[in-house]
Amino acid sequence: MTMLEGVTTRPGGRRPGATRTRVDILAAAQRSFAEHGYVLTTIRGVARAAGVDPALVLQFFGSKDGLFDAALRDDPPVRALVTLAGEGDPSDLGPRLAARYLELWEDPHTGPRMLAVVRAATAAPSASAMVTAFMTDEVMLPLARAIGADQAELRAALTGAYLFGVASARYVLGVAPLAALDREAAVTYVAPVVQHHLTGDLTPP
Amino acid sequence: MTMLEGVTTRPGGRRPGATRTRVDILAAAQRSFAEHGYVLTTIRGVARAAGVDPALVLQFFGSKDGLFDAALRDDPPVRALVTLAGEGDPSDLGPRLAARYLELWEDPHTGPRMLAVVRAATAAPSASAMVTAFMTDEVMLPLARAIGADQAELRAALTGAYLFGVASARYVLGVAPLAALDREAAVTYVAPVVQHHLTGDLTPP
C-alpha cells in the first residue's frame, strides 16, 4: 500500500503530488477508453498505464464507472458548446452548433475522446446513462434553455440524437457519402435540421 | 472432429442436418451478439450455446466477423423496410418509414437484434463496416432509389444517420424526453425530418 501513503483523503492532508497523480490517472483512463473502449478498459490496465497501484485508482474514482464518469466530465471543449448560445442569434444557432460539434470530432485532441464516448454510450447501460446525463444536463439542455426554447427537454433530446447519429455515421461507421464530404459541406446539410430541432415547429400540420 | 462429419461442404454432399445446424448456430450467434455484444461474443461461446464444436462454426462462417455478417443479413424485417417505397406515395414515406422502423425496435423479436446491431456498429471497425454496408446497400439506398430521389446516396446516408441517432437516444441511451414518448408521438416528431432527408430540399438558401 505504499502508493497510497501520499494521497490520504483527509481534508488538507494531501501531498502536492496527489493532484498530479489524479490527472495522470485520468489521462491514462481517457487514452484507454479511446483506444480499447469501455468494455475492455480495466482499473488494472489504467493503473499500469499511469504507473500507479490499482488501489490508488479505486481510491480516487471508486470503480470503472466512476473513472469513466470523471473522464467524461473532464471535457472543457464539449462543455463549452453551451457558450454558443450567447455568441449569436438563436436563429443561426443550428449552423454554429453543427460546425463547432463537427470541429470537435475532427480535432486531433478532442476527436478520439468523442469517439470513445460514442463507443461507450452504446456498449454498456451504465456508460449509456452517464453519457446521457452529461450530454443532456451539461450541454444540450442548458443550450436549449439559454435561447429560451419552448419544449426545451424535447428539443435538447432531438438535437442531441441527430448530432449523435450524424457523428456516428460520419466518424464511426464511415458511411461513405457523409464521411467523404468536407466539413463545410457537411455543415450545410446538417445545420438546417439542427436549427429545426432547436427553434422550428416540431409538429407541423 | 466428429462434429464435422455430417457437414462437408462439397456440392450436394450435405446431410439434411447441416442446414438445421447452421440455423441453430446463427440463432445462438444472434442471441450472443444481443446479450453480450460484439466484443465479448466468441466463436467458442456461440458453439457451446448451439451445442456444436467450434470448428464447425468456423467451417460454416469462417470467423467471428463472418458470423456477425451472416447474423446481420439474416434479417427479413429490416430488409423489408425497402418495400415501403412501393406501398404509398413518396410524399409520406417519412412517416411510414419512421413508424415501421420504431416498430421494429419495439417488437420483442426484432428489438434485441436492432440493439445488437447498433452496439456492434460502434464497437469495432470491422462490425461498423458490415453494418454500414448492409444498412446502406440493402435498405436505405434501395429505398431512396425506389422513389427516384436525386442525390440518393446522400439522402440514404442522412436518413440512416438520423434514424440511427433517434433509435440510439430512445432505445439505447434512454434519453428521457424521447424514451418516454409513446411511439405515435415519437413518429410525429421524427417523421418530418425523415421526410426532409428523403424528398426535401437538402440545402435551403
mmCIF file with all atom_site columns, C-alpha atoms in Angstrom, chain B residues 26-142:
data_model
loop_
_atom_site.group_PDB
_atom_site.id
_atom_site.type_symbol
_atom_site.label_atom_id
_atom_site.label_alt_id
_atom_site.label_comp_id
_atom_site.label_asym_id
_atom_site.label_entity_id
_atom_site.label_seq_id
_atom_site.pdbx_PDB_ins_code
_atom_site.Cartn_x
_atom_site.Cartn_y
_atom_site.Cartn_z
_atom_site.occupancy
_atom_site.B_iso_or_equiv
_atom_site.pdbx_formal_charge
_atom_site.auth_seq_id
_atom_site.auth_comp_id
_atom_site.auth_asym_id
_atom_site.auth_atom_id
_atom_site.pdbx_PDB_model_num
ATOM 1   C CA . LEU B 1 26  ? -26.919 -18.489 -36.396 1.00 0.00 ? 26  LEU B CA 1
ATOM 2   C CA . ALA B 1 27  ? -29.658 -18.289 -33.764 1.00 0.00 ? 27  ALA B CA 1
ATOM 3   C CA . ALA B 1 28  ? -27.088 -18.819 -30.998 1.00 0.00 ? 28  ALA B CA 1
ATOM 4   C CA . ALA B 1 29  ? -24.899 -16.123 -32.550 1.00 0.00 ? 29  ALA B CA 1
ATOM 5   C CA . GLN B 1 30  ? -27.787 -13.652 -32.721 1.00 0.00 ? 30  GLN B CA 1
ATOM 6   C CA . ARG B 1 31  ? -28.581 -14.290 -29.055 1.00 0.00 ? 31  ARG B CA 1
ATOM 7   C CA . SER B 1 32  ? -24.943 -13.845 -28.079 1.00 0.00 ? 32  SER B CA 1
ATOM 8   C CA . PHE B 1 33  ? -24.492 -10.615 -30.070 1.00 0.00 ? 33  PHE B CA 1
ATOM 9   C CA . ALA B 1 34  ? -27.704 -9.309  -28.477 1.00 0.00 ? 34  ALA B CA 1
ATOM 10  C CA . GLU B 1 35  ? -26.880 -10.348 -24.915 1.00 0.00 ? 35  GLU B CA 1
ATOM 11  C CA . HIS B 1 36  ? -23.106 -9.997  -24.719 1.00 0.00 ? 36  HIS B CA 1
ATOM 12  C CA . GLY B 1 37  ? -22.329 -7.606  -27.552 1.00 0.00 ? 37  GLY B CA 1
ATOM 13  C CA . TYR B 1 38  ? -19.930 -7.932  -30.438 1.00 0.00 ? 38  TYR B CA 1
ATOM 14  C CA . VAL B 1 39  ? -16.720 -7.533  -28.437 1.00 0.00 ? 39  VAL B CA 1
ATOM 15  C CA . LEU B 1 40  ? -17.462 -10.258 -25.894 1.00 0.00 ? 40  LEU B CA 1
ATOM 16  C CA . THR B 1 41  ? -19.050 -12.726 -28.318 1.00 0.00 ? 41  THR B CA 1
ATOM 17  C CA . THR B 1 42  ? -16.685 -15.581 -29.155 1.00 0.00 ? 42  THR B CA 1
ATOM 18  C CA . ILE B 1 43  ? -16.770 -18.472 -31.616 1.00 0.00 ? 43  ILE B CA 1
ATOM 19  C CA . ARG B 1 44  ? -16.289 -20.793 -28.654 1.00 0.00 ? 44  ARG B CA 1
ATOM 20  C CA . GLY B 1 45  ? -19.233 -19.331 -26.728 1.00 0.00 ? 45  GLY B CA 1
ATOM 21  C CA . VAL B 1 46  ? -21.548 -19.473 -29.737 1.00 0.00 ? 46  VAL B CA 1
ATOM 22  C CA . ALA B 1 47  ? -20.516 -23.081 -30.402 1.00 0.00 ? 47  ALA B CA 1
ATOM 23  C CA . ARG B 1 48  ? -21.220 -24.026 -26.791 1.00 0.00 ? 48  ARG B CA 1
ATOM 24  C CA . ALA B 1 49  ? -24.643 -22.349 -26.878 1.00 0.00 ? 49  ALA B CA 1
ATOM 25  C CA . ALA B 1 50  ? -25.502 -24.138 -30.115 1.00 0.00 ? 50  ALA B CA 1
ATOM 26  C CA . GLY B 1 51  ? -24.201 -27.461 -28.824 1.00 0.00 ? 51  GLY B CA 1
ATOM 27  C CA . VAL B 1 52  ? -21.623 -27.879 -31.594 1.00 0.00 ? 52  VAL B CA 1
ATOM 28  C CA . ASP B 1 53  ? -17.865 -27.915 -31.955 1.00 0.00 ? 53  ASP B CA 1
ATOM 29  C CA . PRO B 1 54  ? -16.162 -24.504 -32.513 1.00 0.00 ? 54  PRO B CA 1
ATOM 30  C CA . ALA B 1 55  ? -14.550 -25.942 -35.640 1.00 0.00 ? 55  ALA B CA 1
ATOM 31  C CA . LEU B 1 56  ? -17.997 -26.353 -37.139 1.00 0.00 ? 56  LEU B CA 1
ATOM 32  C CA . VAL B 1 57  ? -18.827 -22.699 -36.540 1.00 0.00 ? 57  VAL B CA 1
ATOM 33  C CA . LEU B 1 58  ? -15.601 -21.753 -38.305 1.00 0.00 ? 58  LEU B CA 1
ATOM 34  C CA . GLN B 1 59  ? -16.367 -24.117 -41.170 1.00 0.00 ? 59  GLN B CA 1
ATOM 35  C CA . PHE B 1 60  ? -19.751 -22.508 -41.750 1.00 0.00 ? 60  PHE B CA 1
ATOM 36  C CA . PHE B 1 61  ? -18.878 -18.863 -41.125 1.00 0.00 ? 61  PHE B CA 1
ATOM 37  C CA . GLY B 1 62  ? -15.093 -18.524 -41.325 1.00 0.00 ? 62  GLY B CA 1
ATOM 38  C CA . SER B 1 63  ? -14.614 -16.092 -38.426 1.00 0.00 ? 63  SER B CA 1
ATOM 39  C CA . LYS B 1 64  ? -16.440 -14.025 -35.824 1.00 0.00 ? 64  LYS B CA 1
ATOM 40  C CA . ASP B 1 65  ? -16.859 -11.316 -38.461 1.00 0.00 ? 65  ASP B CA 1
ATOM 41  C CA . GLY B 1 66  ? -18.309 -13.861 -40.866 1.00 0.00 ? 66  GLY B CA 1
ATOM 42  C CA . LEU B 1 67  ? -20.710 -14.972 -38.184 1.00 0.00 ? 67  LEU B CA 1
ATOM 43  C CA . PHE B 1 68  ? -21.730 -11.385 -37.463 1.00 0.00 ? 68  PHE B CA 1
ATOM 44  C CA . ASP B 1 69  ? -22.242 -10.593 -41.127 1.00 0.00 ? 69  ASP B CA 1
ATOM 45  C CA . ALA B 1 70  ? -24.452 -13.675 -41.584 1.00 0.00 ? 70  ALA B CA 1
ATOM 46  C CA . ALA B 1 71  ? -26.461 -12.834 -38.456 1.00 0.00 ? 71  ALA B CA 1
ATOM 47  C CA . LEU B 1 72  ? -26.887 -9.267  -39.697 1.00 0.00 ? 72  LEU B CA 1
ATOM 48  C CA . ARG B 1 73  ? -28.014 -10.183 -43.202 1.00 0.00 ? 73  ARG B CA 1
ATOM 49  C CA . ASP B 1 74  ? -30.389 -12.868 -41.955 1.00 0.00 ? 74  ASP B CA 1
ATOM 50  C CA . ASP B 1 75  ? -32.903 -10.184 -41.045 1.00 0.00 ? 75  ASP B CA 1
ATOM 51  C CA . PRO B 1 76  ? -36.044 -10.165 -43.215 1.00 0.00 ? 76  PRO B CA 1
ATOM 52  C CA . PRO B 1 77  ? -37.846 -7.452  -41.185 1.00 0.00 ? 77  PRO B CA 1
ATOM 53  C CA . VAL B 1 78  ? -35.086 -4.872  -41.675 1.00 0.00 ? 78  VAL B CA 1
ATOM 54  C CA . ARG B 1 79  ? -34.635 -5.773  -45.317 1.00 0.00 ? 79  ARG B CA 1
ATOM 55  C CA . ALA B 1 80  ? -38.404 -5.452  -45.790 1.00 0.00 ? 80  ALA B CA 1
ATOM 56  C CA . LEU B 1 81  ? -38.217 -1.720  -44.994 1.00 0.00 ? 81  LEU B CA 1
ATOM 57  C CA . VAL B 1 82  ? -37.400 -1.341  -48.684 1.00 0.00 ? 82  VAL B CA 1
ATOM 58  C CA . THR B 1 83  ? -40.910 -2.468  -49.639 1.00 0.00 ? 83  THR B CA 1
ATOM 59  C CA . LEU B 1 84  ? -42.317 0.677   -48.011 1.00 0.00 ? 84  LEU B CA 1
ATOM 60  C CA . ALA B 1 85  ? -41.364 2.591   -51.149 1.00 0.00 ? 85  ALA B CA 1
ATOM 61  C CA . GLY B 1 86  ? -43.952 0.655   -53.125 1.00 0.00 ? 86  GLY B CA 1
ATOM 62  C CA . GLU B 1 87  ? -46.714 0.868   -50.528 1.00 0.00 ? 87  GLU B CA 1
ATOM 63  C CA . GLY B 1 88  ? -47.623 4.522   -50.859 1.00 0.00 ? 88  GLY B CA 1
ATOM 64  C CA . ASP B 1 89  ? -46.633 7.936   -52.103 1.00 0.00 ? 89  ASP B CA 1
ATOM 65  C CA . PRO B 1 90  ? -43.049 9.196   -51.709 1.00 0.00 ? 90  PRO B CA 1
ATOM 66  C CA . SER B 1 91  ? -44.514 12.332  -50.099 1.00 0.00 ? 91  SER B CA 1
ATOM 67  C CA . ASP B 1 92  ? -45.491 10.373  -46.992 1.00 0.00 ? 92  ASP B CA 1
ATOM 68  C CA . LEU B 1 93  ? -42.643 7.862   -46.943 1.00 0.00 ? 93  LEU B CA 1
ATOM 69  C CA . GLY B 1 94  ? -41.140 9.746   -43.989 1.00 0.00 ? 94  GLY B CA 1
ATOM 70  C CA . PRO B 1 95  ? -43.993 8.950   -41.591 1.00 0.00 ? 95  PRO B CA 1
ATOM 71  C CA . ARG B 1 96  ? -44.294 5.381   -42.872 1.00 0.00 ? 96  ARG B CA 1
ATOM 72  C CA . LEU B 1 97  ? -40.567 4.672   -42.571 1.00 0.00 ? 97  LEU B CA 1
ATOM 73  C CA . ALA B 1 98  ? -40.312 6.283   -39.135 1.00 0.00 ? 98  ALA B CA 1
ATOM 74  C CA . ALA B 1 99  ? -43.299 4.294   -37.854 1.00 0.00 ? 99  ALA B CA 1
ATOM 75  C CA . ARG B 1 100 ? -42.138 0.950   -39.243 1.00 0.00 ? 100 ARG B CA 1
ATOM 76  C CA . TYR B 1 101 ? -38.556 1.482   -38.050 1.00 0.00 ? 101 TYR B CA 1
ATOM 77  C CA . LEU B 1 102 ? -39.623 2.300   -34.485 1.00 0.00 ? 102 LEU B CA 1
ATOM 78  C CA . GLU B 1 103 ? -41.992 -0.697  -34.570 1.00 0.00 ? 103 GLU B CA 1
ATOM 79  C CA . LEU B 1 104 ? -39.032 -2.968  -35.329 1.00 0.00 ? 104 LEU B CA 1
ATOM 80  C CA . TRP B 1 105 ? -37.238 -1.624  -32.259 1.00 0.00 ? 105 TRP B CA 1
ATOM 81  C CA . GLU B 1 106 ? -40.272 -2.203  -30.053 1.00 0.00 ? 106 GLU B CA 1
ATOM 82  C CA . ASP B 1 107 ? -41.107 -5.687  -31.302 1.00 0.00 ? 107 ASP B CA 1
ATOM 83  C CA . PRO B 1 108 ? -39.884 -8.290  -28.801 1.00 0.00 ? 108 PRO B CA 1
ATOM 84  C CA . HIS B 1 109 ? -38.484 -10.461 -31.602 1.00 0.00 ? 109 HIS B CA 1
ATOM 85  C CA . THR B 1 110 ? -36.668 -7.850  -33.675 1.00 0.00 ? 110 THR B CA 1
ATOM 86  C CA . GLY B 1 111 ? -35.857 -5.258  -30.975 1.00 0.00 ? 111 GLY B CA 1
ATOM 87  C CA . PRO B 1 112 ? -32.982 -7.142  -29.319 1.00 0.00 ? 112 PRO B CA 1
ATOM 88  C CA . ARG B 1 113 ? -31.397 -7.685  -32.721 1.00 0.00 ? 113 ARG B CA 1
ATOM 89  C CA . MET B 1 114 ? -31.643 -3.988  -33.609 1.00 0.00 ? 114 MET B CA 1
ATOM 90  C CA . LEU B 1 115 ? -29.919 -3.232  -30.303 1.00 0.00 ? 115 LEU B CA 1
ATOM 91  C CA . ALA B 1 116 ? -27.195 -5.775  -31.007 1.00 0.00 ? 116 ALA B CA 1
ATOM 92  C CA . VAL B 1 117 ? -26.554 -4.187  -34.400 1.00 0.00 ? 117 VAL B CA 1
ATOM 93  C CA . VAL B 1 118 ? -26.262 -0.654  -33.001 1.00 0.00 ? 118 VAL B CA 1
ATOM 94  C CA . ARG B 1 119 ? -23.938 -1.832  -30.242 1.00 0.00 ? 119 ARG B CA 1
ATOM 95  C CA . ALA B 1 120 ? -21.762 -3.758  -32.666 1.00 0.00 ? 120 ALA B CA 1
ATOM 96  C CA . ALA B 1 121 ? -21.701 -0.897  -35.154 1.00 0.00 ? 121 ALA B CA 1
ATOM 97  C CA . THR B 1 122 ? -19.892 1.361   -32.713 1.00 0.00 ? 122 THR B CA 1
ATOM 98  C CA . ALA B 1 123 ? -17.828 -1.349  -31.009 1.00 0.00 ? 123 ALA B CA 1
ATOM 99  C CA . ALA B 1 124 ? -15.379 -2.453  -33.688 1.00 0.00 ? 124 ALA B CA 1
ATOM 100 C CA . PRO B 1 125 ? -14.347 -1.118  -37.107 1.00 0.00 ? 125 PRO B CA 1
ATOM 101 C CA . SER B 1 126 ? -14.989 -4.442  -38.841 1.00 0.00 ? 126 SER B CA 1
ATOM 102 C CA . ALA B 1 127 ? -18.528 -4.550  -37.441 1.00 0.00 ? 127 ALA B CA 1
ATOM 103 C CA . SER B 1 128 ? -19.065 -0.874  -38.351 1.00 0.00 ? 128 SER B CA 1
ATOM 104 C CA . ALA B 1 129 ? -18.195 -1.638  -41.953 1.00 0.00 ? 129 ALA B CA 1
ATOM 105 C CA . MET B 1 130 ? -20.566 -4.602  -42.115 1.00 0.00 ? 130 MET B CA 1
ATOM 106 C CA . VAL B 1 131 ? -23.464 -2.719  -40.549 1.00 0.00 ? 131 VAL B CA 1
ATOM 107 C CA . THR B 1 132 ? -22.890 0.231   -42.859 1.00 0.00 ? 132 THR B CA 1
ATOM 108 C CA . ALA B 1 133 ? -22.708 -1.953  -45.949 1.00 0.00 ? 133 ALA B CA 1
ATOM 109 C CA . PHE B 1 134 ? -25.895 -3.798  -45.027 1.00 0.00 ? 134 PHE B CA 1
ATOM 110 C CA . MET B 1 135 ? -27.972 -0.792  -43.990 1.00 0.00 ? 135 MET B CA 1
ATOM 111 C CA . THR B 1 136 ? -26.785 1.300   -46.945 1.00 0.00 ? 136 THR B CA 1
ATOM 112 C CA . ASP B 1 137 ? -26.687 -1.213  -49.782 1.00 0.00 ? 137 ASP B CA 1
ATOM 113 C CA . GLU B 1 138 ? -29.623 -3.402  -48.768 1.00 0.00 ? 138 GLU B CA 1
ATOM 114 C CA . VAL B 1 139 ? -32.004 -0.942  -47.140 1.00 0.00 ? 139 VAL B CA 1
ATOM 115 C CA . MET B 1 140 ? -31.555 2.829   -47.289 1.00 0.00 ? 140 MET B CA 1
ATOM 116 C CA . LEU B 1 141 ? -30.095 3.217   -50.764 1.00 0.00 ? 141 LEU B CA 1
ATOM 117 C CA . PRO B 1 142 ? -32.623 0.893   -52.494 1.00 0.00 ? 142 PRO B CA 1
#
